[in-house]
Amino acid sequence: MSDCIFCKIAQKELPSEIVYEDDRICVFRDNAPQAPVHVLIIPKKHIASLDDTSEEDAGLLSYILLKVKDIAADQGLADGYRLVVNCGEDGQQTVKHLHFHLLGKRKMTWPPG
């Protein structure tokens, strides 16, 4: 999508601190971190939200979830982390591109919000 900020980051049209990248995903530091480690994991394929996924995205979603542990390890999150997906207006999804927040290096509280 030509006007999607996350697509532009993945395509390197906008600067960001990318911490991991491969042919399917891009991982970069959140510009408004909520924890000492706060990275966003995005698919390079534009999908607006979790509600917009389909059966054809099952492999990509599985791939992302399986990569989380490696990304967490690379970020030094040996003591744990939180993975968050915001979906829709009430879920506080502010960018209409599916993304996963990986947060760590502090104690998480419950309930989260």
mmCIF file with all atom_site columns, C-alpha atoms in Angstrom:
data_model
loop_
_atom_site.group_PDB
_atom_site.id
_atom_site.type_symbol
_atom_site.label_atom_id
_atom_site.label_alt_id
_atom_site.label_comp_id
_atom_site.label_asym_id
_atom_site.label_entity_id
_atom_site.label_seq_id
_atom_site.pdbx_PDB_ins_code
_atom_site.Cartn_x
_atom_site.Cartn_y
_atom_site.Cartn_z
_atom_site.occupancy
_atom_site.B_iso_or_equiv
_atom_site.pdbx_formal_charge
_atom_site.auth_seq_id
_atom_site.auth_comp_id
_atom_site.auth_asym_id
_atom_site.auth_atom_id
_atom_site.pdbx_PDB_model_num
ATOM 1   C CA . MET A 1 1   ? 0.000   0.000   0.000  1.00 0.00 ? 1   MET A CA 1
ATOM 2   C CA . SER A 1 2   ? 1.555   3.247   -1.107 1.00 0.00 ? 2   SER A CA 1
ATOM 3   C CA . ASP A 1 3   ? 0.401   5.366   1.864  1.00 0.00 ? 3   ASP A CA 1
ATOM 4   C CA . CYS A 1 4   ? 1.067   2.826   4.640  1.00 0.00 ? 4   CYS A CA 1
ATOM 5   C CA . ILE A 1 5   ? 3.825   3.988   7.001  1.00 0.00 ? 5   ILE A CA 1
ATOM 6   C CA . PHE A 1 6   ? 4.810   0.407   7.909  1.00 0.00 ? 6   PHE A CA 1
ATOM 7   C CA . CYS A 1 7   ? 5.026   -0.615  4.249  1.00 0.00 ? 7   CYS A CA 1
ATOM 8   C CA . LYS A 1 8   ? 7.292   2.388   3.683  1.00 0.00 ? 8   LYS A CA 1
ATOM 9   C CA . ILE A 1 9   ? 9.516   1.334   6.593  1.00 0.00 ? 9   ILE A CA 1
ATOM 10  C CA . ALA A 1 10  ? 9.711   -2.249  5.281  1.00 0.00 ? 10  ALA A CA 1
ATOM 11  C CA . GLN A 1 11  ? 10.585  -0.920  1.806  1.00 0.00 ? 11  GLN A CA 1
ATOM 12  C CA . LYS A 1 12  ? 13.188  1.423   3.372  1.00 0.00 ? 12  LYS A CA 1
ATOM 13  C CA . GLU A 1 13  ? 11.414  4.511   2.080  1.00 0.00 ? 13  GLU A CA 1
ATOM 14  C CA . LEU A 1 14  ? 11.284  5.818   5.661  1.00 0.00 ? 14  LEU A CA 1
ATOM 15  C CA . PRO A 1 15  ? 14.086  5.535   8.211  1.00 0.00 ? 15  PRO A CA 1
ATOM 16  C CA . SER A 1 16  ? 13.721  3.230   11.189 1.00 0.00 ? 16  SER A CA 1
ATOM 17  C CA . GLU A 1 17  ? 15.987  1.224   13.457 1.00 0.00 ? 17  GLU A CA 1
ATOM 18  C CA . ILE A 1 18  ? 15.523  -2.213  11.950 1.00 0.00 ? 18  ILE A CA 1
ATOM 19  C CA . VAL A 1 19  ? 16.689  -4.982  14.297 1.00 0.00 ? 19  VAL A CA 1
ATOM 20  C CA . TYR A 1 20  ? 15.786  -7.974  12.105 1.00 0.00 ? 20  TYR A CA 1
ATOM 21  C CA . GLU A 1 21  ? 14.610  -8.501  8.556  1.00 0.00 ? 21  GLU A CA 1
ATOM 22  C CA . ASP A 1 22  ? 14.109  -11.338 6.121  1.00 0.00 ? 22  ASP A CA 1
ATOM 23  C CA . ASP A 1 23  ? 12.014  -11.879 3.011  1.00 0.00 ? 23  ASP A CA 1
ATOM 24  C CA . ARG A 1 24  ? 8.747   -12.171 4.999  1.00 0.00 ? 24  ARG A CA 1
ATOM 25  C CA . ILE A 1 25  ? 8.998   -9.839  7.994  1.00 0.00 ? 25  ILE A CA 1
ATOM 26  C CA . CYS A 1 26  ? 10.577  -6.631  9.223  1.00 0.00 ? 26  CYS A CA 1
ATOM 27  C CA . VAL A 1 27  ? 11.264  -5.882  12.893 1.00 0.00 ? 27  VAL A CA 1
ATOM 28  C CA . PHE A 1 28  ? 12.030  -2.375  14.096 1.00 0.00 ? 28  PHE A CA 1
ATOM 29  C CA . ARG A 1 29  ? 12.088  -0.302  17.267 1.00 0.00 ? 29  ARG A CA 1
ATOM 30  C CA . ASP A 1 30  ? 8.841   1.425   18.230 1.00 0.00 ? 30  ASP A CA 1
ATOM 31  C CA . ASN A 1 31  ? 9.193   5.207   18.077 1.00 0.00 ? 31  ASN A CA 1
ATOM 32  C CA . ALA A 1 32  ? 7.119   5.570   21.291 1.00 0.00 ? 32  ALA A CA 1
ATOM 33  C CA . PRO A 1 33  ? 8.421   2.678   23.401 1.00 0.00 ? 33  PRO A CA 1
ATOM 34  C CA . GLN A 1 34  ? 6.353   1.423   26.319 1.00 0.00 ? 34  GLN A CA 1
ATOM 35  C CA . ALA A 1 35  ? 9.178   -0.716  27.724 1.00 0.00 ? 35  ALA A CA 1
ATOM 36  C CA . PRO A 1 36  ? 12.975  -0.694  27.593 1.00 0.00 ? 36  PRO A CA 1
ATOM 37  C CA . VAL A 1 37  ? 12.686  -3.128  24.688 1.00 0.00 ? 37  VAL A CA 1
ATOM 38  C CA . HIS A 1 38  ? 9.736   -2.413  22.388 1.00 0.00 ? 38  HIS A CA 1
ATOM 39  C CA . VAL A 1 39  ? 9.946   -3.637  18.822 1.00 0.00 ? 39  VAL A CA 1
ATOM 40  C CA . LEU A 1 40  ? 7.282   -4.044  16.174 1.00 0.00 ? 40  LEU A CA 1
ATOM 41  C CA . ILE A 1 41  ? 7.108   -7.179  14.068 1.00 0.00 ? 41  ILE A CA 1
ATOM 42  C CA . ILE A 1 42  ? 5.348   -6.656  10.752 1.00 0.00 ? 42  ILE A CA 1
ATOM 43  C CA . PRO A 1 43  ? 4.713   -8.845  7.762  1.00 0.00 ? 43  PRO A CA 1
ATOM 44  C CA . LYS A 1 44  ? 6.091   -7.348  4.555  1.00 0.00 ? 44  LYS A CA 1
ATOM 45  C CA . LYS A 1 45  ? 2.796   -8.278  2.938  1.00 0.00 ? 45  LYS A CA 1
ATOM 46  C CA . HIS A 1 46  ? 0.288   -5.532  3.661  1.00 0.00 ? 46  HIS A CA 1
ATOM 47  C CA . ILE A 1 47  ? -2.532  -6.891  5.807  1.00 0.00 ? 47  ILE A CA 1
ATOM 48  C CA . ALA A 1 48  ? -4.617  -4.176  7.470  1.00 0.00 ? 48  ALA A CA 1
ATOM 49  C CA . SER A 1 49  ? -5.370  -6.033  10.709 1.00 0.00 ? 49  SER A CA 1
ATOM 50  C CA . LEU A 1 50  ? -5.766  -9.439  12.271 1.00 0.00 ? 50  LEU A CA 1
ATOM 51  C CA . ASP A 1 51  ? -9.417  -9.277  11.181 1.00 0.00 ? 51  ASP A CA 1
ATOM 52  C CA . ASP A 1 52  ? -8.231  -9.081  7.568  1.00 0.00 ? 52  ASP A CA 1
ATOM 53  C CA . THR A 1 53  ? -6.239  -12.316 7.610  1.00 0.00 ? 53  THR A CA 1
ATOM 54  C CA . SER A 1 54  ? -7.398  -15.367 5.683  1.00 0.00 ? 54  SER A CA 1
ATOM 55  C CA . GLU A 1 55  ? -6.510  -19.021 5.366  1.00 0.00 ? 55  GLU A CA 1
ATOM 56  C CA . GLU A 1 56  ? -3.852  -18.068 2.807  1.00 0.00 ? 56  GLU A CA 1
ATOM 57  C CA . ASP A 1 57  ? -2.076  -16.108 5.568  1.00 0.00 ? 57  ASP A CA 1
ATOM 58  C CA . ALA A 1 58  ? -1.846  -19.098 7.932  1.00 0.00 ? 58  ALA A CA 1
ATOM 59  C CA . GLY A 1 59  ? 1.741   -19.881 6.945  1.00 0.00 ? 59  GLY A CA 1
ATOM 60  C CA . LEU A 1 60  ? 2.845   -16.275 7.392  1.00 0.00 ? 60  LEU A CA 1
ATOM 61  C CA . LEU A 1 61  ? 1.152   -15.961 10.779 1.00 0.00 ? 61  LEU A CA 1
ATOM 62  C CA . SER A 1 62  ? 2.704   -19.214 11.939 1.00 0.00 ? 62  SER A CA 1
ATOM 63  C CA . TYR A 1 63  ? 6.095   -18.053 10.703 1.00 0.00 ? 63  TYR A CA 1
ATOM 64  C CA . ILE A 1 64  ? 5.823   -14.792 12.648 1.00 0.00 ? 64  ILE A CA 1
ATOM 65  C CA . LEU A 1 65  ? 4.831   -16.526 15.879 1.00 0.00 ? 65  LEU A CA 1
ATOM 66  C CA . LEU A 1 66  ? 7.654   -19.037 15.547 1.00 0.00 ? 66  LEU A CA 1
ATOM 67  C CA . LYS A 1 67  ? 10.180  -16.214 14.960 1.00 0.00 ? 67  LYS A CA 1
ATOM 68  C CA . VAL A 1 68  ? 9.149   -14.353 18.125 1.00 0.00 ? 68  VAL A CA 1
ATOM 69  C CA . LYS A 1 69  ? 11.311  -16.500 20.403 1.00 0.00 ? 69  LYS A CA 1
ATOM 70  C CA . ASP A 1 70  ? 14.382  -15.853 18.229 1.00 0.00 ? 70  ASP A CA 1
ATOM 71  C CA . ILE A 1 71  ? 13.728  -12.110 18.077 1.00 0.00 ? 71  ILE A CA 1
ATOM 72  C CA . ALA A 1 72  ? 13.152  -12.049 21.862 1.00 0.00 ? 72  ALA A CA 1
ATOM 73  C CA . ALA A 1 73  ? 16.442  -13.874 22.422 1.00 0.00 ? 73  ALA A CA 1
ATOM 74  C CA . ASP A 1 74  ? 18.275  -11.446 20.113 1.00 0.00 ? 74  ASP A CA 1
ATOM 75  C CA . GLN A 1 75  ? 16.820  -8.564  22.157 1.00 0.00 ? 75  GLN A CA 1
ATOM 76  C CA . GLY A 1 76  ? 18.045  -10.088 25.428 1.00 0.00 ? 76  GLY A CA 1
ATOM 77  C CA . LEU A 1 77  ? 14.618  -10.962 26.774 1.00 0.00 ? 77  LEU A CA 1
ATOM 78  C CA . ALA A 1 78  ? 15.679  -14.100 28.666 1.00 0.00 ? 78  ALA A CA 1
ATOM 79  C CA . ASP A 1 79  ? 13.475  -13.211 31.671 1.00 0.00 ? 79  ASP A CA 1
ATOM 80  C CA . GLY A 1 80  ? 10.273  -12.984 29.628 1.00 0.00 ? 80  GLY A CA 1
ATOM 81  C CA . TYR A 1 81  ? 8.359   -10.674 27.381 1.00 0.00 ? 81  TYR A CA 1
ATOM 82  C CA . ARG A 1 82  ? 4.879   -9.738  26.234 1.00 0.00 ? 82  ARG A CA 1
ATOM 83  C CA . LEU A 1 83  ? 3.527   -10.032 22.688 1.00 0.00 ? 83  LEU A CA 1
ATOM 84  C CA . VAL A 1 84  ? 0.551   -7.798  21.857 1.00 0.00 ? 84  VAL A CA 1
ATOM 85  C CA . VAL A 1 85  ? -1.662  -7.425  18.794 1.00 0.00 ? 85  VAL A CA 1
ATOM 86  C CA . ASN A 1 86  ? -4.050  -4.471  18.752 1.00 0.00 ? 86  ASN A CA 1
ATOM 87  C CA . CYS A 1 87  ? -7.033  -4.861  16.465 1.00 0.00 ? 87  CYS A CA 1
ATOM 88  C CA . GLY A 1 88  ? -9.537  -2.211  15.470 1.00 0.00 ? 88  GLY A CA 1
ATOM 89  C CA . GLU A 1 89  ? -10.471 1.115   16.981 1.00 0.00 ? 89  GLU A CA 1
ATOM 90  C CA . ASP A 1 90  ? -11.424 -0.175  20.440 1.00 0.00 ? 90  ASP A CA 1
ATOM 91  C CA . GLY A 1 91  ? -8.251  -2.266  20.482 1.00 0.00 ? 91  GLY A CA 1
ATOM 92  C CA . GLN A 1 92  ? -6.216  0.923   19.890 1.00 0.00 ? 92  GLN A CA 1
ATOM 93  C CA . GLN A 1 93  ? -4.800  -0.140  16.526 1.00 0.00 ? 93  GLN A CA 1
ATOM 94  C CA . THR A 1 94  ? -3.390  3.146   15.247 1.00 0.00 ? 94  THR A CA 1
ATOM 95  C CA . VAL A 1 95  ? -1.603  1.921   12.117 1.00 0.00 ? 95  VAL A CA 1
ATOM 96  C CA . LYS A 1 96  ? -3.698  -0.119  9.706  1.00 0.00 ? 96  LYS A CA 1
ATOM 97  C CA . HIS A 1 97  ? -0.991  -2.695  9.020  1.00 0.00 ? 97  HIS A CA 1
ATOM 98  C CA . LEU A 1 98  ? -0.920  -5.893  11.058 1.00 0.00 ? 98  LEU A CA 1
ATOM 99  C CA . HIS A 1 99  ? 1.824   -5.642  13.657 1.00 0.00 ? 99  HIS A CA 1
ATOM 100 C CA . PHE A 1 100 ? 2.911   -7.381  16.805 1.00 0.00 ? 100 PHE A CA 1
ATOM 101 C CA . HIS A 1 101 ? 4.384   -5.443  19.734 1.00 0.00 ? 101 HIS A CA 1
ATOM 102 C CA . LEU A 1 102 ? 7.197   -7.315  21.490 1.00 0.00 ? 102 LEU A CA 1
ATOM 103 C CA . LEU A 1 103 ? 7.872   -5.720  24.875 1.00 0.00 ? 103 LEU A CA 1
ATOM 104 C CA . GLY A 1 104 ? 10.361  -6.613  27.577 1.00 0.00 ? 104 GLY A CA 1
ATOM 105 C CA . LYS A 1 105 ? 13.106  -5.730  30.048 1.00 0.00 ? 105 LYS A CA 1
ATOM 106 C CA . ARG A 1 106 ? 10.562  -4.674  32.684 1.00 0.00 ? 106 ARG A CA 1
ATOM 107 C CA . LYS A 1 107 ? 7.889   -6.372  34.790 1.00 0.00 ? 107 LYS A CA 1
ATOM 108 C CA . MET A 1 108 ? 4.575   -6.361  32.964 1.00 0.00 ? 108 MET A CA 1
ATOM 109 C CA . THR A 1 109 ? 1.417   -5.583  34.915 1.00 0.00 ? 109 THR A CA 1
ATOM 110 C CA . TRP A 1 110 ? -2.013  -7.171  34.689 1.00 0.00 ? 110 TRP A CA 1
ATOM 111 C CA . PRO A 1 111 ? -4.562  -6.248  33.610 1.00 0.00 ? 111 PRO A CA 1
ATOM 112 C CA . PRO A 1 112 ? -2.748  -4.602  30.717 1.00 0.00 ? 112 PRO A CA 1
ATOM 113 C CA . GLY A 1 113 ? -4.999  -1.722  29.909 1.00 0.00 ? 113 GLY A CA 1
#
